[in-house]
JSON list of C-alpha atoms in Angstrom, two decimals:
[
{"chain": "A", "resi": 1, "resn": "MET", "atom": "CA", "xyz": [-17.12, -7.41, -2.45]},
{"chain": "A", "resi": 2, "resn": "LYS", "atom": "CA", "xyz": [-18.76, -7.39, 0.26]},
{"chain": "A", "resi": 3, "resn": "LYS", "atom": "CA", "xyz": [-21.44, -9.77, -0.79]},
{"chain": "A", "resi": 4, "resn": "ARG", "atom": "CA", "xyz": [-18.74, -12.12, -2.11]},
{"chain": "A", "resi": 5, "resn": "TYR", "atom": "CA", "xyz": [-16.57, -11.99, 0.49]},
{"chain": "A", "resi": 6, "resn": "GLY", "atom": "CA", "xyz": [-17.85, -10.83, 3.48]},
{"chain": "A", "resi": 7, "resn": "ILE", "atom": "CA", "xyz": [-15.97, -7.97, 4.51]},
{"chain": "A", "resi": 8, "resn": "SER", "atom": "CA", "xyz": [-16.14, -4.49, 3.24]},
{"chain": "A", "resi": 9, "resn": "LEU", "atom": "CA", "xyz": [-12.74, -3.94, 1.57]},
{"chain": "A", "resi": 10, "resn": "HIS", "atom": "CA", "xyz": [-13.40, -0.60, 0.61]},
{"chain": "A", "resi": 11, "resn": "LEU", "atom": "CA", "xyz": [-13.02, 0.41, 4.31]},
{"chain": "A", "resi": 12, "resn": "THR", "atom": "CA", "xyz": [-10.07, -1.84, 5.06]},
{"chain": "A", "resi": 13, "resn": "LYS", "atom": "CA", "xyz": [-6.08, -0.33, 4.80]},
{"chain": "A", "resi": 14, "resn": "ASP", "atom": "CA", "xyz": [-5.21, -3.82, 4.15]},
{"chain": "A", "resi": 15, "resn": "TYR", "atom": "CA", "xyz": [-4.30, -3.02, 0.63]},
{"chain": "A", "resi": 16, "resn": "LYS", "atom": "CA", "xyz": [-2.47, -7.01, 0.31]},
{"chain": "A", "resi": 17, "resn": "THR", "atom": "CA", "xyz": [-5.78, -8.29, 0.85]},
{"chain": "A", "resi": 18, "resn": "LEU", "atom": "CA", "xyz": [-7.54, -5.58, -1.76]},
{"chain": "A", "resi": 19, "resn": "VAL", "atom": "CA", "xyz": [-5.18, -6.00, -4.16]},
{"chain": "A", "resi": 20, "resn": "GLU", "atom": "CA", "xyz": [-5.55, -9.87, -3.76]},
{"chain": "A", "resi": 21, "resn": "LYS", "atom": "CA", "xyz": [-9.19, -10.20, -3.96]},
{"chain": "A", "resi": 22, "resn": "SER", "atom": "CA", "xyz": [-9.26, -7.35, -7.15]},
{"chain": "A", "resi": 23, "resn": "LEU", "atom": "CA", "xyz": [-7.11, -9.34, -9.40]},
{"chain": "A", "resi": 24, "resn": "TYR", "atom": "CA", "xyz": [-9.38, -13.15, -8.20]},
{"chain": "A", "resi": 25, "resn": "LEU", "atom": "CA", "xyz": [-12.26, -10.95, -8.78]},
{"chain": "A", "resi": 26, "resn": "ALA", "atom": "CA", "xyz": [-10.28, -9.97, -12.67]},
{"chain": "A", "resi": 27, "resn": "PHE", "atom": "CA", "xyz": [-9.17, -13.76, -12.87]},
{"chain": "A", "resi": 28, "resn": "TYR", "atom": "CA", "xyz": [-12.83, -14.70, -13.02]},
{"chain": "A", "resi": 29, "resn": "TYR", "atom": "CA", "xyz": [-14.10, -12.02, -14.93]},
{"chain": "A", "resi": 30, "resn": "ALA", "atom": "CA", "xyz": [-11.17, -12.95, -17.37]},
{"chain": "A", "resi": 31, "resn": "LYS", "atom": "CA", "xyz": [-12.21, -16.96, -17.38]},
{"chain": "A", "resi": 32, "resn": "GLU", "atom": "CA", "xyz": [-15.86, -15.50, -17.97]},
{"chain": "A", "resi": 33, "resn": "GLY", "atom": "CA", "xyz": [-15.06, -13.41, -21.54]},
{"chain": "A", "resi": 34, "resn": "ASP", "atom": "CA", "xyz": [-15.87, -10.07, -20.01]},
{"chain": "A", "resi": 35, "resn": "LEU", "atom": "CA", "xyz": [-12.65, -8.59, -20.40]},
{"chain": "A", "resi": 36, "resn": "ALA", "atom": "CA", "xyz": [-14.17, -5.12, -19.54]},
{"chain": "A", "resi": 37, "resn": "SER", "atom": "CA", "xyz": [-15.05, -5.76, -15.95]},
{"chain": "A", "resi": 38, "resn": "CYS", "atom": "CA", "xyz": [-11.52, -7.69, -15.99]},
{"chain": "A", "resi": 39, "resn": "LEU", "atom": "CA", "xyz": [-10.34, -4.24, -16.94]},
{"chain": "A", "resi": 40, "resn": "LYS", "atom": "CA", "xyz": [-12.08, -2.50, -13.97]},
{"chain": "A", "resi": 41, "resn": "GLU", "atom": "CA", "xyz": [-10.62, -4.32, -11.85]},
{"chain": "A", "resi": 42, "resn": "LEU", "atom": "CA", "xyz": [-6.72, -4.68, -12.78]},
{"chain": "A", "resi": 43, "resn": "LYS", "atom": "CA", "xyz": [-7.02, -0.32, -12.94]},
{"chain": "A", "resi": 44, "resn": "PHE", "atom": "CA", "xyz": [-8.72, -0.74, -9.23]},
{"chain": "A", "resi": 45, "resn": "ALA", "atom": "CA", "xyz": [-5.88, -3.11, -8.25]},
{"chain": "A", "resi": 46, "resn": "GLU", "atom": "CA", "xyz": [-3.10, -1.01, -9.47]},
{"chain": "A", "resi": 47, "resn": "ASP", "atom": "CA", "xyz": [-4.11, 2.04, -7.89]},
{"chain": "A", "resi": 48, "resn": "LYS", "atom": "CA", "xyz": [-3.93, -0.08, -4.12]},
{"chain": "A", "resi": 49, "resn": "ILE", "atom": "CA", "xyz": [-0.37, -1.58, -5.66]},
{"chain": "A", "resi": 50, "resn": "ARG", "atom": "CA", "xyz": [2.44, -0.45, -3.95]},
{"chain": "A", "resi": 51, "resn": "ASP", "atom": "CA", "xyz": [5.11, -2.62, -5.61]},
{"chain": "A", "resi": 52, "resn": "GLU", "atom": "CA", "xyz": [6.78, -0.81, -8.31]},
{"chain": "A", "resi": 53, "resn": "LYS", "atom": "CA", "xyz": [7.65, -3.96, -9.85]},
{"chain": "A", "resi": 54, "resn": "LEU", "atom": "CA", "xyz": [4.07, -5.47, -9.66]},
{"chain": "A", "resi": 55, "resn": "LYS", "atom": "CA", "xyz": [2.46, -2.29, -10.49]},
{"chain": "A", "resi": 56, "resn": "LYS", "atom": "CA", "xyz": [4.50, -2.10, -13.97]},
{"chain": "A", "resi": 57, "resn": "ASP", "atom": "CA", "xyz": [3.97, -5.54, -14.46]},
{"chain": "A", "resi": 58, "resn": "CYS", "atom": "CA", "xyz": [-0.19, -4.89, -13.71]},
{"chain": "A", "resi": 59, "resn": "ARG", "atom": "CA", "xyz": [0.16, -2.02, -16.47]},
{"chain": "A", "resi": 60, "resn": "CYS", "atom": "CA", "xyz": [1.37, -3.88, -19.14]},
{"chain": "A", "resi": 61, "resn": "LEU", "atom": "CA", "xyz": [-1.15, -6.41, -18.20]},
{"chain": "A", "resi": 62, "resn": "ILE", "atom": "CA", "xyz": [-3.91, -3.09, -18.81]},
{"chain": "A", "resi": 63, "resn": "GLY", "atom": "CA", "xyz": [-2.76, -2.48, -22.06]},
{"chain": "A", "resi": 64, "resn": "GLN", "atom": "CA", "xyz": [-2.64, -6.22, -23.46]},
{"chain": "A", "resi": 65, "resn": "ILE", "atom": "CA", "xyz": [-6.57, -6.64, -22.31]},
{"chain": "A", "resi": 66, "resn": "GLU", "atom": "CA", "xyz": [-7.19, -2.64, -23.67]},
{"chain": "A", "resi": 67, "resn": "TYR", "atom": "CA", "xyz": [-5.42, -3.62, -27.07]},
{"chain": "A", "resi": 68, "resn": "MET", "atom": "CA", "xyz": [-7.82, -6.78, -26.85]},
{"chain": "A", "resi": 69, "resn": "VAL", "atom": "CA", "xyz": [-10.91, -4.77, -26.23]},
{"chain": "A", "resi": 70, "resn": "ARG", "atom": "CA", "xyz": [-9.91, -2.64, -29.11]},
{"chain": "A", "resi": 71, "resn": "GLU", "atom": "CA", "xyz": [-9.36, -5.06, -31.49]},
{"chain": "A", "resi": 72, "resn": "GLY", "atom": "CA", "xyz": [-11.88, -7.62, -30.55]},
{"chain": "A", "resi": 73, "resn": "ILE", "atom": "CA", "xyz": [-9.34, -10.26, -30.03]},
{"chain": "A", "resi": 74, "resn": "LYS", "atom": "CA", "xyz": [-10.48, -13.29, -27.40]},
{"chain": "A", "resi": 75, "resn": "GLY", "atom": "CA", "xyz": [-7.60, -15.37, -25.84]},
{"chain": "A", "resi": 76, "resn": "LYS", "atom": "CA", "xyz": [-6.90, -17.24, -23.12]},
{"chain": "A", "resi": 77, "resn": "SER", "atom": "CA", "xyz": [-3.43, -15.75, -22.77]},
{"chain": "A", "resi": 78, "resn": "VAL", "atom": "CA", "xyz": [-5.19, -13.34, -20.15]},
{"chain": "A", "resi": 79, "resn": "VAL", "atom": "CA", "xyz": [-6.39, -15.64, -17.71]},
{"chain": "A", "resi": 80, "resn": "GLU", "atom": "CA", "xyz": [-2.81, -16.83, -17.40]},
{"chain": "A", "resi": 81, "resn": "ASP", "atom": "CA", "xyz": [-1.18, -13.51, -17.14]},
{"chain": "A", "resi": 82, "resn": "ILE", "atom": "CA", "xyz": [-3.37, -12.73, -14.14]},
{"chain": "A", "resi": 83, "resn": "GLU", "atom": "CA", "xyz": [-2.69, -16.10, -12.58]},
{"chain": "A", "resi": 84, "resn": "LYS", "atom": "CA", "xyz": [0.94, -15.10, -12.38]},
{"chain": "A", "resi": 85, "resn": "LEU", "atom": "CA", "xyz": [0.20, -11.60, -11.12]},
{"chain": "A", "resi": 86, "resn": "LEU", "atom": "CA", "xyz": [-1.65, -13.18, -8.44]},
{"chain": "A", "resi": 87, "resn": "LYS", "atom": "CA", "xyz": [0.99, -15.77, -7.77]},
{"chain": "A", "resi": 88, "resn": "LEU", "atom": "CA", "xyz": [3.41, -13.03, -7.25]},
{"chain": "A", "resi": 89, "resn": "VAL", "atom": "CA", "xyz": [1.03, -10.99, -4.91]},
{"chain": "A", "resi": 90, "resn": "LYS", "atom": "CA", "xyz": [0.53, -13.78, -2.87]}
]
């Protein structure tokens, strides 16, 4: 993330920034169709989320994407769901 944002996020304790940037990356990976990388970023964000409701929403989204990857389903609904999650974090 340092290349993209100019800060070393793994060294920070600012969890809100960490989660927000990770969700942005997941959003862009989903737009590109790279669901494996999207899933990786969502799992990273889930570990850092402190709010239980947001964590539950993130887990639900992770489950949905894992199912889509397993079944080979392509869809744009993931992008919209990540965008909704991003709005909740802000």
